[in-house]
mmCIF file of C-alpha atoms in Angstrom:
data_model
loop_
_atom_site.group_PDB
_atom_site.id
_atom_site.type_symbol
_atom_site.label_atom_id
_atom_site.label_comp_id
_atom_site.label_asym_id
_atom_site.label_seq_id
_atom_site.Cartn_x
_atom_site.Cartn_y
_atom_site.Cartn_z
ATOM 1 C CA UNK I 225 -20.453 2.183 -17.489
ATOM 2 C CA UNK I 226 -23.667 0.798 -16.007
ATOM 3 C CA UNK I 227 -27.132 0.427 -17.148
ATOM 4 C CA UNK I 228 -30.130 2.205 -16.010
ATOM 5 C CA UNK I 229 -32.419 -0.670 -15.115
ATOM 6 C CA UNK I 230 -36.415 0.142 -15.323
ATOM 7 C CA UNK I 231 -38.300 -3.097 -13.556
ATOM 8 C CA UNK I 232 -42.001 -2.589 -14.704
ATOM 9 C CA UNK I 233 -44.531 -4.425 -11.867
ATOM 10 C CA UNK I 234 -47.647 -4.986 -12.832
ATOM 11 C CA UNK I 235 -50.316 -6.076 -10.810
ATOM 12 C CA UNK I 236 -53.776 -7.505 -11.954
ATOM 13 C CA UNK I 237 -57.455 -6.509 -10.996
ATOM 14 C CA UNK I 238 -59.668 -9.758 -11.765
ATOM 15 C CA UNK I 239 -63.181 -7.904 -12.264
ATOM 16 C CA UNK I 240 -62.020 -4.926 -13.821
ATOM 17 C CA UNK I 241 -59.444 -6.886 -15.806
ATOM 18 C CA UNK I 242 -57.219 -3.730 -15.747
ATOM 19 C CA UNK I 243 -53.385 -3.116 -14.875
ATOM 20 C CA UNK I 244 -51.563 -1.127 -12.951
ATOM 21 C CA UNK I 245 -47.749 -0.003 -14.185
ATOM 22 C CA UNK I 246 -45.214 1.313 -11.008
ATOM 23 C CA UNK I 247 -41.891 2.151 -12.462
ATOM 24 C CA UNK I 248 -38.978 1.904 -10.227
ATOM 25 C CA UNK I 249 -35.565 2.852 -10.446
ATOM 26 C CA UNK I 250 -32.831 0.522 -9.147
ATOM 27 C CA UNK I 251 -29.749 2.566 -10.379
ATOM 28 C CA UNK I 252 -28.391 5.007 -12.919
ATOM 29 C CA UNK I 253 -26.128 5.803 -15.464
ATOM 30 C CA UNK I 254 -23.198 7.429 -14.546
ATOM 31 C CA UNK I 255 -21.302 9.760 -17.871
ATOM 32 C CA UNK I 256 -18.135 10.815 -17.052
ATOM 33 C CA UNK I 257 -14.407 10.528 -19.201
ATOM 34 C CA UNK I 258 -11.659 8.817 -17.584
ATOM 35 C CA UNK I 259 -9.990 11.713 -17.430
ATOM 36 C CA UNK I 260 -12.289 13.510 -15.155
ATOM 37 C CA UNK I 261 -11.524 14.929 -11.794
ATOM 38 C CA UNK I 262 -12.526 11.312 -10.172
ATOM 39 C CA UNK I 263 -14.404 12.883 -7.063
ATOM 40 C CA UNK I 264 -16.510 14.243 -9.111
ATOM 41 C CA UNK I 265 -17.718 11.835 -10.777
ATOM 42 C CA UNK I 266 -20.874 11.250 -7.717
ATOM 43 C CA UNK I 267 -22.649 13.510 -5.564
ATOM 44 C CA UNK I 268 -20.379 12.467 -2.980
ATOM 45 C CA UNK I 269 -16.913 11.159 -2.555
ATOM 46 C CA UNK I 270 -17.833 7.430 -0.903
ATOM 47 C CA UNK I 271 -20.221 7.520 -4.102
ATOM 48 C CA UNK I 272 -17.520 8.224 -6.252
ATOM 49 C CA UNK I 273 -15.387 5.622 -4.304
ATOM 50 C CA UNK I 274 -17.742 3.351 -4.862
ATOM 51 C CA UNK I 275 -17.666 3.855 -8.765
ATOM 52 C CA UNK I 276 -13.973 3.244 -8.754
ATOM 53 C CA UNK I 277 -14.764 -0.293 -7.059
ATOM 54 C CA UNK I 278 -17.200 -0.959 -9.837
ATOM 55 C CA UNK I 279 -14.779 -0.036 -12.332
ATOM 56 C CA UNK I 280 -12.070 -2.136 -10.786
ATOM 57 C CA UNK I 281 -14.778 -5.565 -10.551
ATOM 58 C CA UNK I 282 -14.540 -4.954 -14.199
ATOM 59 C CA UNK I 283 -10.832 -6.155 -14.308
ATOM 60 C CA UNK I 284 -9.997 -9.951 -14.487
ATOM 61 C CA UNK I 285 -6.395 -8.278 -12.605
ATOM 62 C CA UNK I 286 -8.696 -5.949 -10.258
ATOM 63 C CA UNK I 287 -10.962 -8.860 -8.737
ATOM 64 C CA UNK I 288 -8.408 -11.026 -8.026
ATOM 65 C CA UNK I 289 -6.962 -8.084 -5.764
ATOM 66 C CA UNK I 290 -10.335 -7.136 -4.281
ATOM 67 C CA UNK I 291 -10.939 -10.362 -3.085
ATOM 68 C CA UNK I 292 -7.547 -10.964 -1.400
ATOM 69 C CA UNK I 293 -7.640 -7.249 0.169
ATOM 70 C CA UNK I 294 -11.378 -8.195 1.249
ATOM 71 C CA UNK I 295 -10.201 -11.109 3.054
ATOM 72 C CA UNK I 296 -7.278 -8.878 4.515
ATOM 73 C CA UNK I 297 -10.139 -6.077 5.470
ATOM 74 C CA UNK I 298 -12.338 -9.312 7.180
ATOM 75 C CA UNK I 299 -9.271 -10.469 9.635
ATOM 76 C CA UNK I 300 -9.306 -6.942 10.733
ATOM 77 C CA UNK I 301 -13.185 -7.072 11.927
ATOM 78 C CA UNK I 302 -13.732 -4.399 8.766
ATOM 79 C CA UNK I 303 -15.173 -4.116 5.338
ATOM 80 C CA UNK I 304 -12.606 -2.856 2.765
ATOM 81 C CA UNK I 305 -14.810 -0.132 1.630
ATOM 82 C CA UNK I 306 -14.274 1.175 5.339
ATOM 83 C CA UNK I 307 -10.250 1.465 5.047
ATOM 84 C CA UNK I 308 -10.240 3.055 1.962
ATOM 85 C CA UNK I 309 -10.200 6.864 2.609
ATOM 86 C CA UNK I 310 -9.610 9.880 0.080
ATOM 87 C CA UNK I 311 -6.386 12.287 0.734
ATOM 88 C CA UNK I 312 -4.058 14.464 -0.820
ATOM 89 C CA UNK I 313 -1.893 11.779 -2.220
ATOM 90 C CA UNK I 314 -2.048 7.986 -2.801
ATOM 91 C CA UNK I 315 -0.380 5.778 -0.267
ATOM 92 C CA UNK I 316 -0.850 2.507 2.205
ATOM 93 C CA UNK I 317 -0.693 3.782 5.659
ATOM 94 C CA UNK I 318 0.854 0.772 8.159
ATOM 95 C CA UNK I 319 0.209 1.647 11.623
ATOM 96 C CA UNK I 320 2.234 -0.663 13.884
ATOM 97 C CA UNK I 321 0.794 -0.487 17.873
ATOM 98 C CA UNK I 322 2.654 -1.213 20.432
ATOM 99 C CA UNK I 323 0.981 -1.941 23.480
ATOM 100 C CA UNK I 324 2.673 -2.564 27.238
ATOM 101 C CA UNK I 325 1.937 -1.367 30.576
ATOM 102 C CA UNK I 326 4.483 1.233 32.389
ATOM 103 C CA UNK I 327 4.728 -1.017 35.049
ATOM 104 C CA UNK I 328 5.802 -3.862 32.984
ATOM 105 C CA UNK I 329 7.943 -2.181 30.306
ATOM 106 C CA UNK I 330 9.417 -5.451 29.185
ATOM 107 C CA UNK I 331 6.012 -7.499 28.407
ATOM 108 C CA UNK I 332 5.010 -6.327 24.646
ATOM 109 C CA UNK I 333 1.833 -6.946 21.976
ATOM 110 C CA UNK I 334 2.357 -5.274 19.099
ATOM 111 C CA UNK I 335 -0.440 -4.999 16.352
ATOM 112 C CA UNK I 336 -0.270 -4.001 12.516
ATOM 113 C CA UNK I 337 -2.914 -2.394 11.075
ATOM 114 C CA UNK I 338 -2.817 -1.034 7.270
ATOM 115 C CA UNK I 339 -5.377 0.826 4.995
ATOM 116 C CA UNK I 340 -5.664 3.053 2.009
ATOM 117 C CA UNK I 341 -5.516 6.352 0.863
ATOM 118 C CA UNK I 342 -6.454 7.745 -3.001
ATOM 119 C CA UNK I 343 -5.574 10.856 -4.397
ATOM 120 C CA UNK I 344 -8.429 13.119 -4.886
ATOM 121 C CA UNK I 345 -7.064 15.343 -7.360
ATOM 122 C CA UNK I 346 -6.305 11.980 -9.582
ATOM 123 C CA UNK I 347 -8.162 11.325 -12.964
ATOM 124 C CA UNK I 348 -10.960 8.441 -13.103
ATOM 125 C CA UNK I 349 -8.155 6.016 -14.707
ATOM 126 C CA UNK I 350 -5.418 6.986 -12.639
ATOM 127 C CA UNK I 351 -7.278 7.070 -9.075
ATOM 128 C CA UNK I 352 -9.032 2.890 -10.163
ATOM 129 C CA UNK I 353 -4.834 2.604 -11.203
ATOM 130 C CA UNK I 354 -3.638 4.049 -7.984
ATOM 131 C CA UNK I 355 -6.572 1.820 -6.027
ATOM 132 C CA UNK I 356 -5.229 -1.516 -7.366
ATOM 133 C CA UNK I 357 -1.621 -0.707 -6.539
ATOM 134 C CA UNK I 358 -1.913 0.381 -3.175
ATOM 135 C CA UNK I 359 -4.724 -2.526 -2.718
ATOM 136 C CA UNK I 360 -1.896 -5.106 -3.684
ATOM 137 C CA UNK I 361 0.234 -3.301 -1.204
ATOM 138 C CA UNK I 362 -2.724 -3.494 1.598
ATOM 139 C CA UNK I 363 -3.245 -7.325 0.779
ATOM 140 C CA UNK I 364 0.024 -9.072 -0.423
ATOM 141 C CA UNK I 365 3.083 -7.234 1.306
ATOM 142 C CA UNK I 366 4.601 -9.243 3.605
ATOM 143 C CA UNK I 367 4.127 -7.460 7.379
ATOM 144 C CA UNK I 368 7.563 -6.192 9.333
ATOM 145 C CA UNK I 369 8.315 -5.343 12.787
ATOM 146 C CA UNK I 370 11.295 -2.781 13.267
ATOM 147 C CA UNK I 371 11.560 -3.023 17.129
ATOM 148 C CA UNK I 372 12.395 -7.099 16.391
ATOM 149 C CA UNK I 373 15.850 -8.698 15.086
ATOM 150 C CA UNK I 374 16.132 -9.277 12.497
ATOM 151 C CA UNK I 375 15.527 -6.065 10.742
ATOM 152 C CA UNK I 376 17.988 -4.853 8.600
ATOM 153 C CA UNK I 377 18.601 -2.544 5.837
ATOM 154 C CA UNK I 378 19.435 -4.988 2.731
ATOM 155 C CA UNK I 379 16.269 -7.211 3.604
ATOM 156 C CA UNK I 380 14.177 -3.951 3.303
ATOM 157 C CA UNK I 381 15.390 -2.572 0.593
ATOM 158 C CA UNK I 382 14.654 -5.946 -1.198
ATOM 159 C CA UNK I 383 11.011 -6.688 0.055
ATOM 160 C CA UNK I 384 10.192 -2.980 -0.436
ATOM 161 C CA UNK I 385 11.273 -3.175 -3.951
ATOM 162 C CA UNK I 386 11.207 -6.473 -5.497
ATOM 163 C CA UNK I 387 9.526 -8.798 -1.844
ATOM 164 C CA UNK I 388 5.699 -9.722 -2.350
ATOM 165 C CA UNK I 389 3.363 -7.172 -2.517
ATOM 166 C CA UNK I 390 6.523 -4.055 -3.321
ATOM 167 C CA UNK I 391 6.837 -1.837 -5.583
ATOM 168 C CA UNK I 392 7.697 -3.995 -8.182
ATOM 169 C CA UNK I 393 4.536 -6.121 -7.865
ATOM 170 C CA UNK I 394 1.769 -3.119 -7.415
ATOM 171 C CA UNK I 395 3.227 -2.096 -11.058
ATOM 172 C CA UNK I 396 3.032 -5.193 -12.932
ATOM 173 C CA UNK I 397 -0.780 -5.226 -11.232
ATOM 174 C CA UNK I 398 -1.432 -1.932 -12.087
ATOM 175 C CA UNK I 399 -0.014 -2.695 -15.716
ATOM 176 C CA UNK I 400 -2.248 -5.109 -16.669
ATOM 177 C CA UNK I 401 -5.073 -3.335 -15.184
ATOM 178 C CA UNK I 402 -4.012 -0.792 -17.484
ATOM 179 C CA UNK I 403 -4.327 -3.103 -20.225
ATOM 180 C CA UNK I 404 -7.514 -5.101 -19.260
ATOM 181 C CA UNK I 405 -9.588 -1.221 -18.785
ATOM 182 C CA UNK I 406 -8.117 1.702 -20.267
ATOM 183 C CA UNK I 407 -5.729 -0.282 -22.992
ATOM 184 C CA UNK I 408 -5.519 2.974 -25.422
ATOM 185 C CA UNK I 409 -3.608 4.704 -22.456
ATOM 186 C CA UNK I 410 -1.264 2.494 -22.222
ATOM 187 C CA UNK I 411 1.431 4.065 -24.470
ATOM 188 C CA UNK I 412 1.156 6.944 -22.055
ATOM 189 C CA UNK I 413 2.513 4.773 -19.420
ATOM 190 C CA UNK I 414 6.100 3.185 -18.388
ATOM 191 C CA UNK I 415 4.716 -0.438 -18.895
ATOM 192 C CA UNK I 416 6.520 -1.071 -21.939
ATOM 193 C CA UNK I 417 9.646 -1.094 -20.168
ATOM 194 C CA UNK I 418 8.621 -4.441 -17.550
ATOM 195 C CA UNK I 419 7.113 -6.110 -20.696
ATOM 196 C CA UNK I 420 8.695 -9.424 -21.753
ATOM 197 C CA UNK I 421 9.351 -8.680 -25.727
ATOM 198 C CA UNK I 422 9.165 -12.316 -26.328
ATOM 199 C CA UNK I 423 5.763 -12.749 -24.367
ATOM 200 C CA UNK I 424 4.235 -9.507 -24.677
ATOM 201 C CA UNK I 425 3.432 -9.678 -21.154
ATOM 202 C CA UNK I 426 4.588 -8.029 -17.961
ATOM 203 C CA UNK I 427 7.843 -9.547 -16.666
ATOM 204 C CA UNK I 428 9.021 -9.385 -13.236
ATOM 205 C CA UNK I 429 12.522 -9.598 -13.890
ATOM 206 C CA UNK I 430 11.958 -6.934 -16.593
ATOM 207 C CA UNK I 431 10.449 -4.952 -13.746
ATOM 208 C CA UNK I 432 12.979 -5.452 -11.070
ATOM 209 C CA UNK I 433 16.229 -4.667 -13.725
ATOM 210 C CA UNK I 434 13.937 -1.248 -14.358
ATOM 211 C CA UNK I 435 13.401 -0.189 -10.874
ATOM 212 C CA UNK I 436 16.604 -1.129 -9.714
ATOM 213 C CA UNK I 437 18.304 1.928 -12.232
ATOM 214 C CA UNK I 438 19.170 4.765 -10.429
ATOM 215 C CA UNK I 439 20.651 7.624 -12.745
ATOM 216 C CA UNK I 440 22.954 10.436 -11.308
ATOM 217 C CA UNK I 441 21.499 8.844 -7.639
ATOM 218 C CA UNK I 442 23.283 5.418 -7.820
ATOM 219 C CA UNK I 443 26.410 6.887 -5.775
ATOM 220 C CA UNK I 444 23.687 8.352 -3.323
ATOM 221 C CA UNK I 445 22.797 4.772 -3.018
ATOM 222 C CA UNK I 446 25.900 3.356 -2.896
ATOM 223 C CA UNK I 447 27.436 5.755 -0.731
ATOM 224 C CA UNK I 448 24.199 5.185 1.698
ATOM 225 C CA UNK I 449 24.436 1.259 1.752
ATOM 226 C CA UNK I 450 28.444 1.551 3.288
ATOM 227 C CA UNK I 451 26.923 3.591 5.613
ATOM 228 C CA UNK I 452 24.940 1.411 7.022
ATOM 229 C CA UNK I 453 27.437 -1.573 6.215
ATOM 230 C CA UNK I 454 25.954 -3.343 3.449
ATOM 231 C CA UNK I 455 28.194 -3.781 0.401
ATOM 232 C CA UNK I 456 27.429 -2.252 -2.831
ATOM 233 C CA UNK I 457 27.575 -5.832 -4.533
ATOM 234 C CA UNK I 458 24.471 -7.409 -2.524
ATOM 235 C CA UNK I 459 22.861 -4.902 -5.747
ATOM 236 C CA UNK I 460 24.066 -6.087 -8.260
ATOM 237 C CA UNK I 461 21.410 -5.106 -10.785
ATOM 238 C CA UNK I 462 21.641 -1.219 -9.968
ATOM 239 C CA UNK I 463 23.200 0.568 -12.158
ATOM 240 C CA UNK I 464 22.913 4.254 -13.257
ATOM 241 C CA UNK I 465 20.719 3.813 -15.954
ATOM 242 C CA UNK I 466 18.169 6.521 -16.068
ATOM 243 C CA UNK I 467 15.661 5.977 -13.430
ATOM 244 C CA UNK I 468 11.998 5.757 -15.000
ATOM 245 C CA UNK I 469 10.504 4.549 -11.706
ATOM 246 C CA UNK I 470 10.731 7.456 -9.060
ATOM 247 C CA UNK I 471 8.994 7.587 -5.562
ATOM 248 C CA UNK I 472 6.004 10.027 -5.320
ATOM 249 C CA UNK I 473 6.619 10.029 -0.832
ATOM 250 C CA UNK I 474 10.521 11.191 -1.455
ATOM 251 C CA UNK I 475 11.034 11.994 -5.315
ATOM 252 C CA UNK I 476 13.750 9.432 -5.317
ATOM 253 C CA UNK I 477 14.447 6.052 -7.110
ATOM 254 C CA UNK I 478 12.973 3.661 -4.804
ATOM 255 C CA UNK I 479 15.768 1.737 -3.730
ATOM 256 C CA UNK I 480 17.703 5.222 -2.344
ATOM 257 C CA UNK I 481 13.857 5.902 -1.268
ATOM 258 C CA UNK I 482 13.692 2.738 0.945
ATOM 259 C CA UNK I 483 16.840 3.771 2.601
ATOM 260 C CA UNK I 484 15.558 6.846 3.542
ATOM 261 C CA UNK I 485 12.257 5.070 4.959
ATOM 262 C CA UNK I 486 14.494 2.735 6.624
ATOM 263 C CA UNK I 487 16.391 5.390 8.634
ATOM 264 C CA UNK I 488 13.150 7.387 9.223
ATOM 265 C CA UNK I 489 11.437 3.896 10.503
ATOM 266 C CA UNK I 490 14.970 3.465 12.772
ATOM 267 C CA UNK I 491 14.963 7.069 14.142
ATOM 268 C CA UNK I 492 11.308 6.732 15.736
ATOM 269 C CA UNK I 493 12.256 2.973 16.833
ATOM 270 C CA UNK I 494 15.402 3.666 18.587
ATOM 271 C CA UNK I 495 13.428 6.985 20.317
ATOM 272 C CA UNK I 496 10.620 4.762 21.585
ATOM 273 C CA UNK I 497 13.221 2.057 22.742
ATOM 274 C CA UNK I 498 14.951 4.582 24.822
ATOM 275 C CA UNK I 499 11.841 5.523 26.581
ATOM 276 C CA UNK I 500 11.002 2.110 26.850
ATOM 277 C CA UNK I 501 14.628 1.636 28.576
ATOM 278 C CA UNK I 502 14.084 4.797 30.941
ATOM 279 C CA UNK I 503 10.664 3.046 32.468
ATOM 280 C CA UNK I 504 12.320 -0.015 33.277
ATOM 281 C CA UNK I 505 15.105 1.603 34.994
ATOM 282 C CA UNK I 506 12.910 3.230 37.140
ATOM 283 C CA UNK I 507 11.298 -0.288 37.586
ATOM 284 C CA UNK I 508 14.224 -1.747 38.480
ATOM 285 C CA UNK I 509 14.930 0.617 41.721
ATOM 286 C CA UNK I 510 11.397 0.386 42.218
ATOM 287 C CA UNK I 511 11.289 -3.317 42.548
ATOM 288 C CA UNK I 512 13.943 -4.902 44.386
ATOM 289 C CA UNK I 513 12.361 -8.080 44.911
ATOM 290 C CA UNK I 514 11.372 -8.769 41.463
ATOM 291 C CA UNK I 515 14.768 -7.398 39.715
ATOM 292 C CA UNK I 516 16.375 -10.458 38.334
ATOM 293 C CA UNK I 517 13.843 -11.145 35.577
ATOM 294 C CA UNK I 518 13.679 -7.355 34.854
ATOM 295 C CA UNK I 519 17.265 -6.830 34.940
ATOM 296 C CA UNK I 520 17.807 -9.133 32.563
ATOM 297 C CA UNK I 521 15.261 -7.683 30.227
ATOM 298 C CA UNK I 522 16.758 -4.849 30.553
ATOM 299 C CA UNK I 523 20.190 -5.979 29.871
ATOM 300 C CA UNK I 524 18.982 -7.645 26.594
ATOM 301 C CA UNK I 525 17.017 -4.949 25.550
ATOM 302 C CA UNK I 526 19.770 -1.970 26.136
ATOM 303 C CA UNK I 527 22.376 -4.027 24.686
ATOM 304 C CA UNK I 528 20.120 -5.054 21.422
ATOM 305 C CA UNK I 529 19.446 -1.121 21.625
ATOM 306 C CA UNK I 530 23.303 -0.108 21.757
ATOM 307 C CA UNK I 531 23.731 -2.421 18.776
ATOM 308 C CA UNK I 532 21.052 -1.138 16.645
ATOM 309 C CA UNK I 533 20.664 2.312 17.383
ATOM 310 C CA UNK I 534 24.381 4.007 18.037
ATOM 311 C CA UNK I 535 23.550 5.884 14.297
ATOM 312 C CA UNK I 536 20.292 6.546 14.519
ATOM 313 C CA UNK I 537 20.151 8.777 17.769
#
């Protein structure tokens, strides 16, 4: 909670030897529970984003992640405050632009570009718990680009899950945010199941063994990974456990979630690739003179596409 600060400023009147009192206020008290609606905590929702913020700078966990995600905000030209937005559910939104000319199909920039989205039906506590989690996504996950090789299922089913900046991270931040602000929740939580009995504090390993359990889904999982030929035994820690760590985006344990993201991410790659393949066809019977170079663009591309995308399309 803040404190209403009152700054009295008086100002003196030699001859009359009298005083004059102005009374300003520089901020005020918000009263809310943590279990309020959190967008109504403030007249308005960037107010009431800006509480959560304040809450968060409270949080020896939750300043450590505001100032790398500030920093990420900064190499984007931004503030951080400007790419976090309020929605319908809580999530890190990755937009990855590609950017060539039609004329020159094979020539390609491509440009990530992330920010953040809080639930606005959450609770005070578990919108500032949802913040720092998708904030360690924003500023620690390690960036990908589908339409380049290597990209592959078992390597993103591993940095999804357990790689800098997953899902395995976000909790332990969000656990020990937990702790640090709203520590009498905390038995209402799952962090007692990534906590290091001998230490008392959160344990990655702990946390990778628990998100790695998959209950009645593990031959889903299992089934899915021949699929895409990746053996079983590259996961060695899944079992089918019961799953306490379930993916809001697909209502699945998140490895079998990341293998549906990694189809859906494959799909929408191999469709743009084929377009990208039709223009420089048509460049190629366009452009006699330059054809060599674009042929053989076009030859590594197709191929790579052939390779890559027979199961997607």
């Amino acid at each position: 909670m803040r404190w209403l600060l009152v700054f009295l400023f008086s100002c003196s009147f030699v001859q009359a030897k009298m005083f004059k009192r102005q009374i300003q206020t520089i901020d005020v008290e918000r009263k809310y529970n943590y279990s309020d609606r959190w967008v109504k905590i403030a007249k308005t929702e960037k107010e009431a984003m800006a509480e959560l913020f304040r809450l968060l700078e409270r949080s020896e966990t939750g300043r450590k992640v505001l100032k790398l995600s500030r920093k990420k905000a900064s190499s984007y030209g931004k503030t951080l405050e400007e790419l976090v937005e309020v929605g319908e559910g809580s999530l890190t939104d990755t937009t990855l632009v590609r950017k060539f000319s039609p004329s020159n199909p094979h020539a390609i920039e491509y440009e990530s570009r992330s920010k953040v989205i809080i639930n606005r039906n959450n609770s005070v506590k578990n919108a500032v718990l949802d913040l720092v989690h998708e904030l360690t996504h924003f500023s620690m996950r390690e960036p990908f680009n589908p339409y380049q090789a290597p990209f592959g299922l078992e390597d993103f089913i591993v940095s999804t899950v357990e790689g800098r900046g997953g899902e395995v991270e976000a909790y332990l931040v969000e656990c020990k945010v937990l702790i640090e602000l709203f520590k009498k929740y905390q038995n209402q939580s799952n962090c007692h199941r990534v906590m290091d009995p001998s230490t008392g504090r959160v344990s990655k390993g702990r946390g990778v063994f628990e998100f790695y359990q998959l209950g009645q889904y593990l031959g889903s999982f299992k089934n899915s990974l021949k699929k895409h030929s990746v053996q079983p035994q590259k996961f060695s820690s899944s079992s089918g456990n019961t799953a306490h760590f379930i993916s809001s985006a697909y209502g699945l344990p998140y490895p079998l979630a990341a293998i549906y993201e990694y189809e859906s991410i494959m799909e929408r790659v191999c469709v743009n690739d084929s377009k990208r393949l039709a223009l420089m066809k048509q460049n190629l019977s366009r452009s006699p003179a330059s054809a060599s170079g674009l042929s053989s663009a076009y030859r590594d591309l197709a191929g790579l596409h052939t390779r890559r995308c027979e199961e997607f399309l």
